[in-house]
Coordinates of C-alpha atoms in Angstrom, one line a residue:
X1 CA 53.6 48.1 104.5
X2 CA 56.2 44.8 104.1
X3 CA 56.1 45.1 100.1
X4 CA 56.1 49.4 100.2
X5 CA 59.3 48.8 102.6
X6 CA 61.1 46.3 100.0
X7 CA 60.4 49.3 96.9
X8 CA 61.7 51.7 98.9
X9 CA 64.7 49.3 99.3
X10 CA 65.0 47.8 95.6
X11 CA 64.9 51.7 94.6
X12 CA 68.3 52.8 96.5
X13 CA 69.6 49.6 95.3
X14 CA 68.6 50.4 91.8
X15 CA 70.2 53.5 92.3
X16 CA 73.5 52.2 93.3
X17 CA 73.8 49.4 90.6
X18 CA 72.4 51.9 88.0
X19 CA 75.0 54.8 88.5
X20 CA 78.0 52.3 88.7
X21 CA 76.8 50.9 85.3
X22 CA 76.1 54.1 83.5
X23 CA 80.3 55.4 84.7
X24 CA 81.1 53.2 81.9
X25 CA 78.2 53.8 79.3
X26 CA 79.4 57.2 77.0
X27 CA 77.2 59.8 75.8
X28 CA 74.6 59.6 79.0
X29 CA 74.4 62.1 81.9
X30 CA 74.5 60.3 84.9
X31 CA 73.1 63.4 86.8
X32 CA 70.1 63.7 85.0
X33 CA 69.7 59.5 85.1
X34 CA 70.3 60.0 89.5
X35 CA 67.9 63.2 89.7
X36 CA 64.8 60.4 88.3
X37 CA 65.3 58.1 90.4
X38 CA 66.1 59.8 93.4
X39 CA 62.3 61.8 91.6
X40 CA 61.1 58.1 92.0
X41 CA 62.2 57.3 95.4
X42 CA 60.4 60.8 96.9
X43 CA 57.4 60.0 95.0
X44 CA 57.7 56.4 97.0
X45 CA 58.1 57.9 100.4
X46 CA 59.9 57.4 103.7
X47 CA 60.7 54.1 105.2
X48 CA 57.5 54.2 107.3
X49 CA 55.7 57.2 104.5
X50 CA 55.5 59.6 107.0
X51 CA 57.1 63.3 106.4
X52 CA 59.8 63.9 108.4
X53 CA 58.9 67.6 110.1
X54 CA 61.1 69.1 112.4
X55 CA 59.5 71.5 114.9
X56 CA 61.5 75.0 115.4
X57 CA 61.3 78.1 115.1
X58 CA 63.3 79.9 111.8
X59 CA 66.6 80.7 112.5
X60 CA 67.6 84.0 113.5
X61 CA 64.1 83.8 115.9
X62 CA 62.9 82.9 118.6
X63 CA 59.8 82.5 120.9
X64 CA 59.4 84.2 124.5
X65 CA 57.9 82.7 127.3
X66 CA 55.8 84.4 129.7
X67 CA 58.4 85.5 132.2
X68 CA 60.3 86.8 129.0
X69 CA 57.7 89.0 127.9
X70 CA 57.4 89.9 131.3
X71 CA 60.9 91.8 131.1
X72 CA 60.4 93.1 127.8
X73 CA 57.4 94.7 129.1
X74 CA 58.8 95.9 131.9
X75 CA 62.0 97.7 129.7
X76 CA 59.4 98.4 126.8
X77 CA 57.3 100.3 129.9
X78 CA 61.0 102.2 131.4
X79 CA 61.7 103.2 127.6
X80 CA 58.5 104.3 126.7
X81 CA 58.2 106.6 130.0
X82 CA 61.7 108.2 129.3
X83 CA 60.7 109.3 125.6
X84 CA 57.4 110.4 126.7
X85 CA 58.8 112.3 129.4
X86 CA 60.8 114.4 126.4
X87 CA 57.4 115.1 124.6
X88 CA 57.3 112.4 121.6
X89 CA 54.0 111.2 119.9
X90 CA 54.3 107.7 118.1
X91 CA 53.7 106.9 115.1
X92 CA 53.3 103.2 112.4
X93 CA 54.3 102.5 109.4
X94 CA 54.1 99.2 107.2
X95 CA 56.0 96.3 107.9
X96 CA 57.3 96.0 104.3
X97 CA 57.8 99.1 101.4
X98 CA 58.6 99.6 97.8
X99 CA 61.8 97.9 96.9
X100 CA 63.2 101.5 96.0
X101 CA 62.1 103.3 99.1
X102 CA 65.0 101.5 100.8
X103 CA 67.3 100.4 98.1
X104 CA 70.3 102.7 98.5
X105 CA 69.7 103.7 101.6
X106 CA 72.3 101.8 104.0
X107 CA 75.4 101.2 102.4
X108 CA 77.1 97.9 102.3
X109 CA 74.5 96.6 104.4
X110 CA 71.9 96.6 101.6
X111 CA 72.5 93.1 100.8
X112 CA 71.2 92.1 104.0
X113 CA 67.4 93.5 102.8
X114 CA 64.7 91.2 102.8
X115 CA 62.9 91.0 99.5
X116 CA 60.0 89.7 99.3
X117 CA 58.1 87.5 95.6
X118 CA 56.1 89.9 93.7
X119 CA 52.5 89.6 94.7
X120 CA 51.0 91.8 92.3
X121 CA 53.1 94.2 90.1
X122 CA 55.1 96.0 93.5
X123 CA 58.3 94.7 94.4
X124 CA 58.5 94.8 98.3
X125 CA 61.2 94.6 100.7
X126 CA 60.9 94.1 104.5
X127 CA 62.1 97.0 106.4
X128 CA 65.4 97.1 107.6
X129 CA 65.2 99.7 110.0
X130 CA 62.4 102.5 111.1
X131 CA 64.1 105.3 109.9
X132 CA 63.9 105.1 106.5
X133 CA 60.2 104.5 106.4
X134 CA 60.3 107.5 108.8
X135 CA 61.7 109.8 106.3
X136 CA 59.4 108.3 103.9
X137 CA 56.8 109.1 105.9
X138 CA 57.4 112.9 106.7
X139 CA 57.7 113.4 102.6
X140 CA 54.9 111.9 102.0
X141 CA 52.9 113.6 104.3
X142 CA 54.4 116.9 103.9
X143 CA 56.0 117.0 107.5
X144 CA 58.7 119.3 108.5
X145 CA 58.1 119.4 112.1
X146 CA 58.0 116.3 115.0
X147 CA 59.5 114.3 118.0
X148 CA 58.5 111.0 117.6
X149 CA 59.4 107.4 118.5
X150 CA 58.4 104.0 117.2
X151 CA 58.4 100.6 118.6
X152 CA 58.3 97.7 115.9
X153 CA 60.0 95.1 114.4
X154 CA 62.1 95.1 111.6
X155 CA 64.2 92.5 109.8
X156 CA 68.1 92.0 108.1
X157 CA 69.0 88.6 106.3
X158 CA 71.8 89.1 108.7
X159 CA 74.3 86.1 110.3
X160 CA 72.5 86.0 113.6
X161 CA 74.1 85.2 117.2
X162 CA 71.7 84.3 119.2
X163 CA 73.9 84.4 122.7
X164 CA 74.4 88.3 121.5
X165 CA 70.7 89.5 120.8
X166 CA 71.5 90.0 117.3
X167 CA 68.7 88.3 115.4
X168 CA 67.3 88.5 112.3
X169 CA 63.7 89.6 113.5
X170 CA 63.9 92.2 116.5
X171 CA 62.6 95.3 117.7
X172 CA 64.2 98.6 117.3
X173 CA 63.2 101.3 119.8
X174 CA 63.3 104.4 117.9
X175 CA 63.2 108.5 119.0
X176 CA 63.5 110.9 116.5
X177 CA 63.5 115.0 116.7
X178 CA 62.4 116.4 112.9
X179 CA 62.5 120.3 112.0
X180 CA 64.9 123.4 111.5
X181 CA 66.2 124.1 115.2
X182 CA 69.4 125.7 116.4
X183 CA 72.7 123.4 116.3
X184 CA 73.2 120.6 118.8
X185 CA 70.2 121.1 120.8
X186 CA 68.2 118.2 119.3
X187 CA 71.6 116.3 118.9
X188 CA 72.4 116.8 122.9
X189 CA 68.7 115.9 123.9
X190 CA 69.0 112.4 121.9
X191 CA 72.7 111.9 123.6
X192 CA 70.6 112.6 127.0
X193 CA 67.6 110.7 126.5
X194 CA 70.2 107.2 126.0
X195 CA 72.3 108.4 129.2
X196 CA 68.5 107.9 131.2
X197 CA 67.1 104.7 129.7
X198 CA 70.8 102.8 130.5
X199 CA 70.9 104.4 133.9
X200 CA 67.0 103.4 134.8
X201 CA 67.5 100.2 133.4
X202 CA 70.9 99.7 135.1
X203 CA 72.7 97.2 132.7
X204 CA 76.3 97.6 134.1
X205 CA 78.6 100.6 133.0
X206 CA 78.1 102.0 130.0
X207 CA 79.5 104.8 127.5
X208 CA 78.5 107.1 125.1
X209 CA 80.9 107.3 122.0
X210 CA 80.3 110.4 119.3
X211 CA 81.7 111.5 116.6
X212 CA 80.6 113.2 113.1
X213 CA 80.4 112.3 109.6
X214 CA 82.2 116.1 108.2
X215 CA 84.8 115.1 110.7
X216 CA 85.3 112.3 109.4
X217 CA 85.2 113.3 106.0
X218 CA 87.6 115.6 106.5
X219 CA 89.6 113.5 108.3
X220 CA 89.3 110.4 104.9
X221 CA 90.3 113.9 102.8
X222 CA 93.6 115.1 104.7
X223 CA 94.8 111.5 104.7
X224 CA 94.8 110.8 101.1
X225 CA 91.4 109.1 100.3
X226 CA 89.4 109.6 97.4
X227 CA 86.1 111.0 97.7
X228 CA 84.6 108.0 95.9
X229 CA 85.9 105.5 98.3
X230 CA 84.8 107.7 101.4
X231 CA 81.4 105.6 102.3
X232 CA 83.7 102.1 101.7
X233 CA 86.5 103.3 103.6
X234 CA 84.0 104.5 106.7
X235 CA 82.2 101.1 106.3
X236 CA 85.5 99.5 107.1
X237 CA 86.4 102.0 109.8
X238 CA 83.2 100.9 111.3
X239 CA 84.5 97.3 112.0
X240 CA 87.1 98.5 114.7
X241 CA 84.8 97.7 117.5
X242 CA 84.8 93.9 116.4
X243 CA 88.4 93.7 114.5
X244 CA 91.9 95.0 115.6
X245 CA 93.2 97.9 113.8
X246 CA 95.6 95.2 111.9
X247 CA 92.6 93.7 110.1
X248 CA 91.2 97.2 109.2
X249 CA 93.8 98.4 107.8
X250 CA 94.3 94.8 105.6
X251 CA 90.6 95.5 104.3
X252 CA 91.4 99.5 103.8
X253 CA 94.4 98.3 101.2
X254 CA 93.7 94.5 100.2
X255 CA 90.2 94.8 99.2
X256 CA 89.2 98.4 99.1
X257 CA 92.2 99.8 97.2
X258 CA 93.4 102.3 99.5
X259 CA 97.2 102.8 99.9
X260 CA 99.0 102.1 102.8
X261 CA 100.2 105.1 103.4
X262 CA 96.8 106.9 103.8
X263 CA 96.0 104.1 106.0
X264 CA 98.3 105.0 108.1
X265 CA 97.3 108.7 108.6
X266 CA 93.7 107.2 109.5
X267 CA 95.4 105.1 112.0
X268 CA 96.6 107.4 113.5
X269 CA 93.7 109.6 114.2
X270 CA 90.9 107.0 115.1
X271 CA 93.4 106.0 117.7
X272 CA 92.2 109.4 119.5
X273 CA 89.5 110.0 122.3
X274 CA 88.7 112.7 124.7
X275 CA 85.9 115.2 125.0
X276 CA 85.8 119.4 124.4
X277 CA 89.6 119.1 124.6
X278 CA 90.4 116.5 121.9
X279 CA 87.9 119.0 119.9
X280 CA 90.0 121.7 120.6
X281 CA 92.9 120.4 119.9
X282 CA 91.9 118.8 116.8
X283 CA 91.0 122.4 115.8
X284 CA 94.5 123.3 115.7
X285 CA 96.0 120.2 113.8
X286 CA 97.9 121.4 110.9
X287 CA 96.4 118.6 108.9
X288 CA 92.7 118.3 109.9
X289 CA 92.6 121.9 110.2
X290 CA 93.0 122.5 106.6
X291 CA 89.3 121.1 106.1
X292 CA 86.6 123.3 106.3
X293 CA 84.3 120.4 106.7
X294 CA 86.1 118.9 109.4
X295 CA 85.9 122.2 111.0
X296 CA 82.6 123.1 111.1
X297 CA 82.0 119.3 112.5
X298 CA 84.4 120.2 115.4
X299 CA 83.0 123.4 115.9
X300 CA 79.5 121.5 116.3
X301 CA 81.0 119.1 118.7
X302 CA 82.6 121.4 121.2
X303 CA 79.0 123.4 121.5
X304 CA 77.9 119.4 121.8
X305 CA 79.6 119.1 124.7
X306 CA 78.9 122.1 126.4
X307 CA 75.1 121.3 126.2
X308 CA 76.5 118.0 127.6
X309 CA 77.7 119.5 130.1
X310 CA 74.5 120.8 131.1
X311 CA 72.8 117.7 130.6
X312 CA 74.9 116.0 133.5
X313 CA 75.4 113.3 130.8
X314 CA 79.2 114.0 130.2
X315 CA 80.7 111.5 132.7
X316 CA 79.6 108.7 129.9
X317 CA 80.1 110.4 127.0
X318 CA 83.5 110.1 124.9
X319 CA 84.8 112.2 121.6
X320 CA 86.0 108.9 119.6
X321 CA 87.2 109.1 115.9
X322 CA 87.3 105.3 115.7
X323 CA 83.2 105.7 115.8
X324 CA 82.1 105.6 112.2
X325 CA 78.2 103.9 111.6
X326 CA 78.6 102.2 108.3
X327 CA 75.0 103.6 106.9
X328 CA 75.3 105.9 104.2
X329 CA 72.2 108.3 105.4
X330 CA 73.9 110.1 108.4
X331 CA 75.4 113.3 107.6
X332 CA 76.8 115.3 110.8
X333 CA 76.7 114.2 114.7
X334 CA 76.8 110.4 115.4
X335 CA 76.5 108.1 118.1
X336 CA 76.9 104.3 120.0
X337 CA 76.0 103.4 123.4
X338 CA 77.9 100.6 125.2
X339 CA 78.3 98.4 127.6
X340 CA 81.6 98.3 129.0
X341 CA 80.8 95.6 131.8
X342 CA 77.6 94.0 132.6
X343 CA 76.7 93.0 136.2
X344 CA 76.2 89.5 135.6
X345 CA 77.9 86.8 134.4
X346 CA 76.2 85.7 131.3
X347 CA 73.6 82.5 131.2
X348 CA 74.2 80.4 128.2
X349 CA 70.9 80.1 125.4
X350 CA 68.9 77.2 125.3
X351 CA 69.7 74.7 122.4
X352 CA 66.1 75.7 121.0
X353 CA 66.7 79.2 120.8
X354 CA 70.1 78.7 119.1
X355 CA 68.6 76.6 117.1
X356 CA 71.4 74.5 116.6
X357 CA 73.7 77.4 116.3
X358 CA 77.5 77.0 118.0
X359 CA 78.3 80.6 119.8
X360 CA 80.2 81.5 122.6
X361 CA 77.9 83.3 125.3
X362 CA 78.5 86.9 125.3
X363 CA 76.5 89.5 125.8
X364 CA 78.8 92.9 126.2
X365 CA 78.7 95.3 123.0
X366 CA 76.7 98.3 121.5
X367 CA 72.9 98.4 123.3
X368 CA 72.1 102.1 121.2
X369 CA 73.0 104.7 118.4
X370 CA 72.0 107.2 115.9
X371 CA 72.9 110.5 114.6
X372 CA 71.8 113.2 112.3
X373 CA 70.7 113.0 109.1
X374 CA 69.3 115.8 107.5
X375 CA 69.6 114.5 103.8
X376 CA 67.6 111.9 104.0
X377 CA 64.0 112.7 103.3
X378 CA 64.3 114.8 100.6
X379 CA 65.7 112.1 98.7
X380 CA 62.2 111.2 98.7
X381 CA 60.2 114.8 98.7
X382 CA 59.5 115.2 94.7
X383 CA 61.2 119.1 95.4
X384 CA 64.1 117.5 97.5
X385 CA 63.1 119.5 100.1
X386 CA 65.5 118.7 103.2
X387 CA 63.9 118.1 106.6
X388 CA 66.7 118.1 109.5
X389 CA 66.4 115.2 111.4
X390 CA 68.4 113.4 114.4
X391 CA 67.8 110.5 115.9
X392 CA 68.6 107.6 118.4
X393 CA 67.9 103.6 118.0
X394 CA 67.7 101.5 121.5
X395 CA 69.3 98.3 120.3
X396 CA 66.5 96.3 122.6
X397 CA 67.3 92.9 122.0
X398 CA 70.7 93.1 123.4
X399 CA 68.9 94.9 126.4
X400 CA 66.4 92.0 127.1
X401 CA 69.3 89.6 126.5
X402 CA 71.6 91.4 129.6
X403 CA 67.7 92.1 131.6
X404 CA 66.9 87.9 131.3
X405 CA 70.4 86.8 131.9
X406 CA 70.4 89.3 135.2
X407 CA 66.8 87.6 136.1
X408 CA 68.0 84.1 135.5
X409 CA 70.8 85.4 138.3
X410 CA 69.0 86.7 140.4
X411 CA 66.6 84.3 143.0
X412 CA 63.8 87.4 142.5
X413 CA 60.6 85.8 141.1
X414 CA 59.5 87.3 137.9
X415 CA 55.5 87.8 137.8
X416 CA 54.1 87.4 134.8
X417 CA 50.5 88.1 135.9
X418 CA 49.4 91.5 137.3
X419 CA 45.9 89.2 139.2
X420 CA 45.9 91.0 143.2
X421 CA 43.2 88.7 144.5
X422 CA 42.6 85.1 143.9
X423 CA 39.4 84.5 145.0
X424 CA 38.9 81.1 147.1
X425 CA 36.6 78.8 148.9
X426 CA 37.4 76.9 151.8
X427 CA 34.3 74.2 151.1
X428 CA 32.5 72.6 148.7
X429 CA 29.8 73.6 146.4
X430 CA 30.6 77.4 146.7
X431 CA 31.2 78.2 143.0
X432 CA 28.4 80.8 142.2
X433 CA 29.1 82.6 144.9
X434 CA 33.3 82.2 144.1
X435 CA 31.9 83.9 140.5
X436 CA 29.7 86.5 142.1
X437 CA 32.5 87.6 144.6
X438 CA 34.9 87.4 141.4
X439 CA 32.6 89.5 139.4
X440 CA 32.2 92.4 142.0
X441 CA 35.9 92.7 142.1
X442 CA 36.4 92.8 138.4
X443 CA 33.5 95.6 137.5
X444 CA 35.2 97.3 140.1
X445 CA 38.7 97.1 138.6
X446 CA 40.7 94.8 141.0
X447 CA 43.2 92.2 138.9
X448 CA 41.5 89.0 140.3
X449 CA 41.3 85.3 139.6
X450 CA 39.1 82.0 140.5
X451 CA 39.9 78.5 139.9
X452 CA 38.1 77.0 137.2
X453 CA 36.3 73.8 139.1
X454 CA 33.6 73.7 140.9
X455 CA 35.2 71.9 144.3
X456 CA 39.2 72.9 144.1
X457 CA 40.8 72.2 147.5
X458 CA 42.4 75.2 149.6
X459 CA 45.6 74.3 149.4
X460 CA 45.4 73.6 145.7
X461 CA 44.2 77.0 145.2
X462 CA 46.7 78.7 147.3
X463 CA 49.7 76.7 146.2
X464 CA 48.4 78.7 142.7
X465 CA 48.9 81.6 144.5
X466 CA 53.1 81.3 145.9
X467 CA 53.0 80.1 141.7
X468 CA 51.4 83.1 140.3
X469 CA 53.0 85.4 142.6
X470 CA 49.8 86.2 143.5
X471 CA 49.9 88.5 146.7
X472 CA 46.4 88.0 148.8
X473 CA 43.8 85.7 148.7
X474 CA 39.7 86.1 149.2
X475 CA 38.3 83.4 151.2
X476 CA 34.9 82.3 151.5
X477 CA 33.3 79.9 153.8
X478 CA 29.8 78.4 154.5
X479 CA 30.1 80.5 158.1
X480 CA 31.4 83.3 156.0
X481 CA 28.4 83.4 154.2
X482 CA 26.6 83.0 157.0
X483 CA 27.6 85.8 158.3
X484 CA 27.7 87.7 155.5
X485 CA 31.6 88.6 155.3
X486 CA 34.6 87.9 153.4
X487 CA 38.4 87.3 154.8
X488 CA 41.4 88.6 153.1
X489 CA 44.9 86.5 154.0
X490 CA 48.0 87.8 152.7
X491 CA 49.6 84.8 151.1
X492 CA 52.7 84.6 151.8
X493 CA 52.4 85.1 155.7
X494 CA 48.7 83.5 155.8
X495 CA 47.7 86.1 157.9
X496 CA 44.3 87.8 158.2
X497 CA 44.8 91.3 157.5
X498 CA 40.6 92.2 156.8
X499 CA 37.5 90.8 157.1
X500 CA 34.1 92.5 156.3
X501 CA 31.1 92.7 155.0
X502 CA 30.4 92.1 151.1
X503 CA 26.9 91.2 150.4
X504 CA 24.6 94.2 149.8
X505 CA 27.3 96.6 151.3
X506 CA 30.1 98.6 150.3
X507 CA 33.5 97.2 151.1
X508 CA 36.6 97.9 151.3
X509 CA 39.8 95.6 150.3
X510 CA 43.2 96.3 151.0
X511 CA 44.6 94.6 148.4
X512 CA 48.4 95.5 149.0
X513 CA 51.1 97.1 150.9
X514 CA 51.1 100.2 148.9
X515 CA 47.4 100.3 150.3
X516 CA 45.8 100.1 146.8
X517 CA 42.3 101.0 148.1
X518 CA 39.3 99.5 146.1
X519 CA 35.3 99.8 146.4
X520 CA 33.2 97.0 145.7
X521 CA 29.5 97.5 145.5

């Protein structure tokens, strides 16, 4: 170990002495000289020749604990309910496709794709989101009529804040409404179906901003933009959540070309909200007015709204030109959810879940958003035949972000175990029985637990009770067994609340408050 040490040594010194003497010698590369040394030193090793490995996940990831799973499910089971309750089937589909399913598909935010090394003549990208593979799979399978949603993951070589929820590996939540219906109807359902998830999961105040892509179409063609720098200029457009209308407007003229005085005009119409009035209004603006596309979109959103209306969704949802969604696929109605104050102050991320990243905690911004785009899978059908679609995304990282911050806040335990009945012994040397008593619970569908060793004391076993969360506790006794009966203590109060018979008998076990009835035979 001494003389690997002292070549390890002699080689950095080598290294030093040979660079400072090959400055002066002409006609050699020094970088290629450095490159086989430093070859020479890795081929030597570490100081003590062990590899140095550092253990963490990659950024833009993360692990979950148990208690954080136990919120997702719990917001995975509220989201789930609400789009079943509107009459969706689910569907899969791979986690990776053909490069050229999803090249040109989102804009400027292609170049955060994920492609993966050619592993046998198919160049593969991860997907980037579920609704391209959705169209993708409708033309493929010659659909033209469904409500679906999908739960999965998906993945963008994005910048990731951790603090935020945005990650480069999350779930996306999505609900989709395929087919030929009447206008808006779809459009107001998808508008509804955000307004219940936020309200059961009760994230803070929240609103709904829409708009539409012919609107703002229109809007880029009365102000002076070319149609070839529409998708660029709405990209940029898109960035006035997270920038000031100063540093839109530099990007519109400094890097996208546009003059100032269009920019201007924009300015001054994203600068507008309202609801069925601003559409009305708008309706009658010399400029705007002038476009029939602009138009029809206005026409659309005022029936929107009154659909809305219906709904009882209104109160959160907001006519806002500023709202643009930078992917290139949407084509009328669209849409963002957000938080506009969360009840609780936010909990900072753990140095391993940062993974070294610096961010300031923060945790208000968009938590959904979608739209129509009716375009989209016929750019795959071999016909291009269109097949409407509209559409919402739950943005579900930044909703378990606000749900584990709220539980760190709160002094509620989280469970993360359903178990109703730990099953216990108050003596020794009652472990068959513990497992017979346990397996009479189980094949009749009670949630229950033992310890695993043979002699564990009571108050071991019902300190792993208060842990678990478990609620009562099945106690057995050499008199017990005696006389042929079981006792069920609640475990919190360590109260009796049954005792009966369980041997050769039918009996009956209260397991909670609800009175959760269960036979065991």
């Amino acid at each position: 170990m001494f003389s690997f040490r002292v070549c390890a040594g002699l080689v950095g010194c080598r290294i030093g002495i040979c660079v400072r003497s090959l400055r002066s010698c002409p006609g050699i590369t020094i970088d290629e000289e450095v490159a086989k040394l430093l070859e020479l030193k890795a081929q030597l090793g570490g100081d003590d020749g062990k590899h140095q490995f550092v253990l963490k996940t990659a950024k833009g990831t993360r692990d979950y604990n148990p208690k954080q799973m136990a919120i997702r499910e719990k917001v995975f089971n509220t989201i789930i309910s609400c789009f079943k309750r509107h009459g969706a089937e689910t569907i899969d589909t791979p986690v990776f496709e053909l490069k050229e399913t999803l090249t040109g598909k989102y804009g400027e935010d292609s170049k955060l794709i994920y492609d993966l090394k050619d592993q046998g003549g198919e160049l593969l990208s991860l997907r980037y989101d579920l609704t391209v593979p959705f169209a993708r799979y409708l033309a493929m399978n010659k659909i033209t009529n469904i409500k679906r949603y999908h739960i999965a993951k998906v993945y963008r070589r994005d910048n990731p804040a951790m603090t935020r929820g945005r990650y480069r590996e999350f779930y996306q939540c999505d609900f989709d409404i395929a087919g030929q219906y009447d206008p808006m109807i779809p459009d107001a359902e998808c508008l509804k179906i955000v307004h219940e998830i936020l309200s059961e999961l009760d994230l803070g105040e929240f609103r709904i901003k829409v708009n539409d892509r012919r609107i703002l179409d229109g809007m880029f063609a009365v102000c002076g933009v070319p149609a070839d720098k529409f998708r660029t200029i709405c990209s940029t457009v898109d960035k006035l959540d997270k920038m000031s209308w100063e540093d839109v407007k530099n990007e519109m003229v400094n890097e996208k070309g546009l003059s100032e005085e269009a920019a201007d005009h924009i300015g001054e119409y994203v600068s507008l909200q309202g609801g069925m009035d601003l559409a009305e209004r708008l309706l009658q603006d010399q400029k705007l007015s002038q476009s029939k596309e602009a138009c029809a979109g206005l026409s659309d959103m005022k029936l929107l709204f009154s659909y809305l209306q219906i709904f009882q969704v209104t109160d959160k949802v907001v006519f806002d030109l500023s709202l643009a969604r930078g992917l290139d696929y949407y084509t009328g109605i669209i849409y963002e959810a957000v938080l506009t104050q969360v009840g609780v102050v936010p909990a900072p991320v753990s140095t391993e879940a940062q993974n070294g990243a610096a961010e300031e905690t923060v945790s208000v911004g968009s938590v959904a958003g979608g739209g129509r785009y009716d375009g989209l899978v016929g750019m795959f059908d071999p016909k291009s035949r269109k097949v409407p679609c509209v559409g919402v995304s739950i943005g579900i990282e930044r909703v378990f972000s606000i749900m584990e911050q709220k539980a760190e806040a709160s002094a509620e335990k989280v469970r993360t175990t359903e178990v109703q009945v730990m099953v216990a012994s108050a003596q020794k040397n009652l472990l068959e029985e513990r497992l017979k008593l346990t397996t009479e619970l189980w094949n009749a569908g009670i949630k229950a637990e033992v310890m695993y060793k043979k002699n564990p004391k009571l108050l071991s076993q019902l300190q792993h009770c208060e842990d678990s969360g478990i609620p009562l506790v099945a106690i057995l006794g050499e008199q017990e067994l005696k006389d042929g009966v079981v006792k069920l203590r609640t475990v919190a109060t360590r109260e009796e609340v049954w005792q009966g018979c369980w041997q050769l008998t039918p009996v009956s076990l209260c397991l909670n408050s609800a009175q959760v009835c269960c036979s065991v035979t």
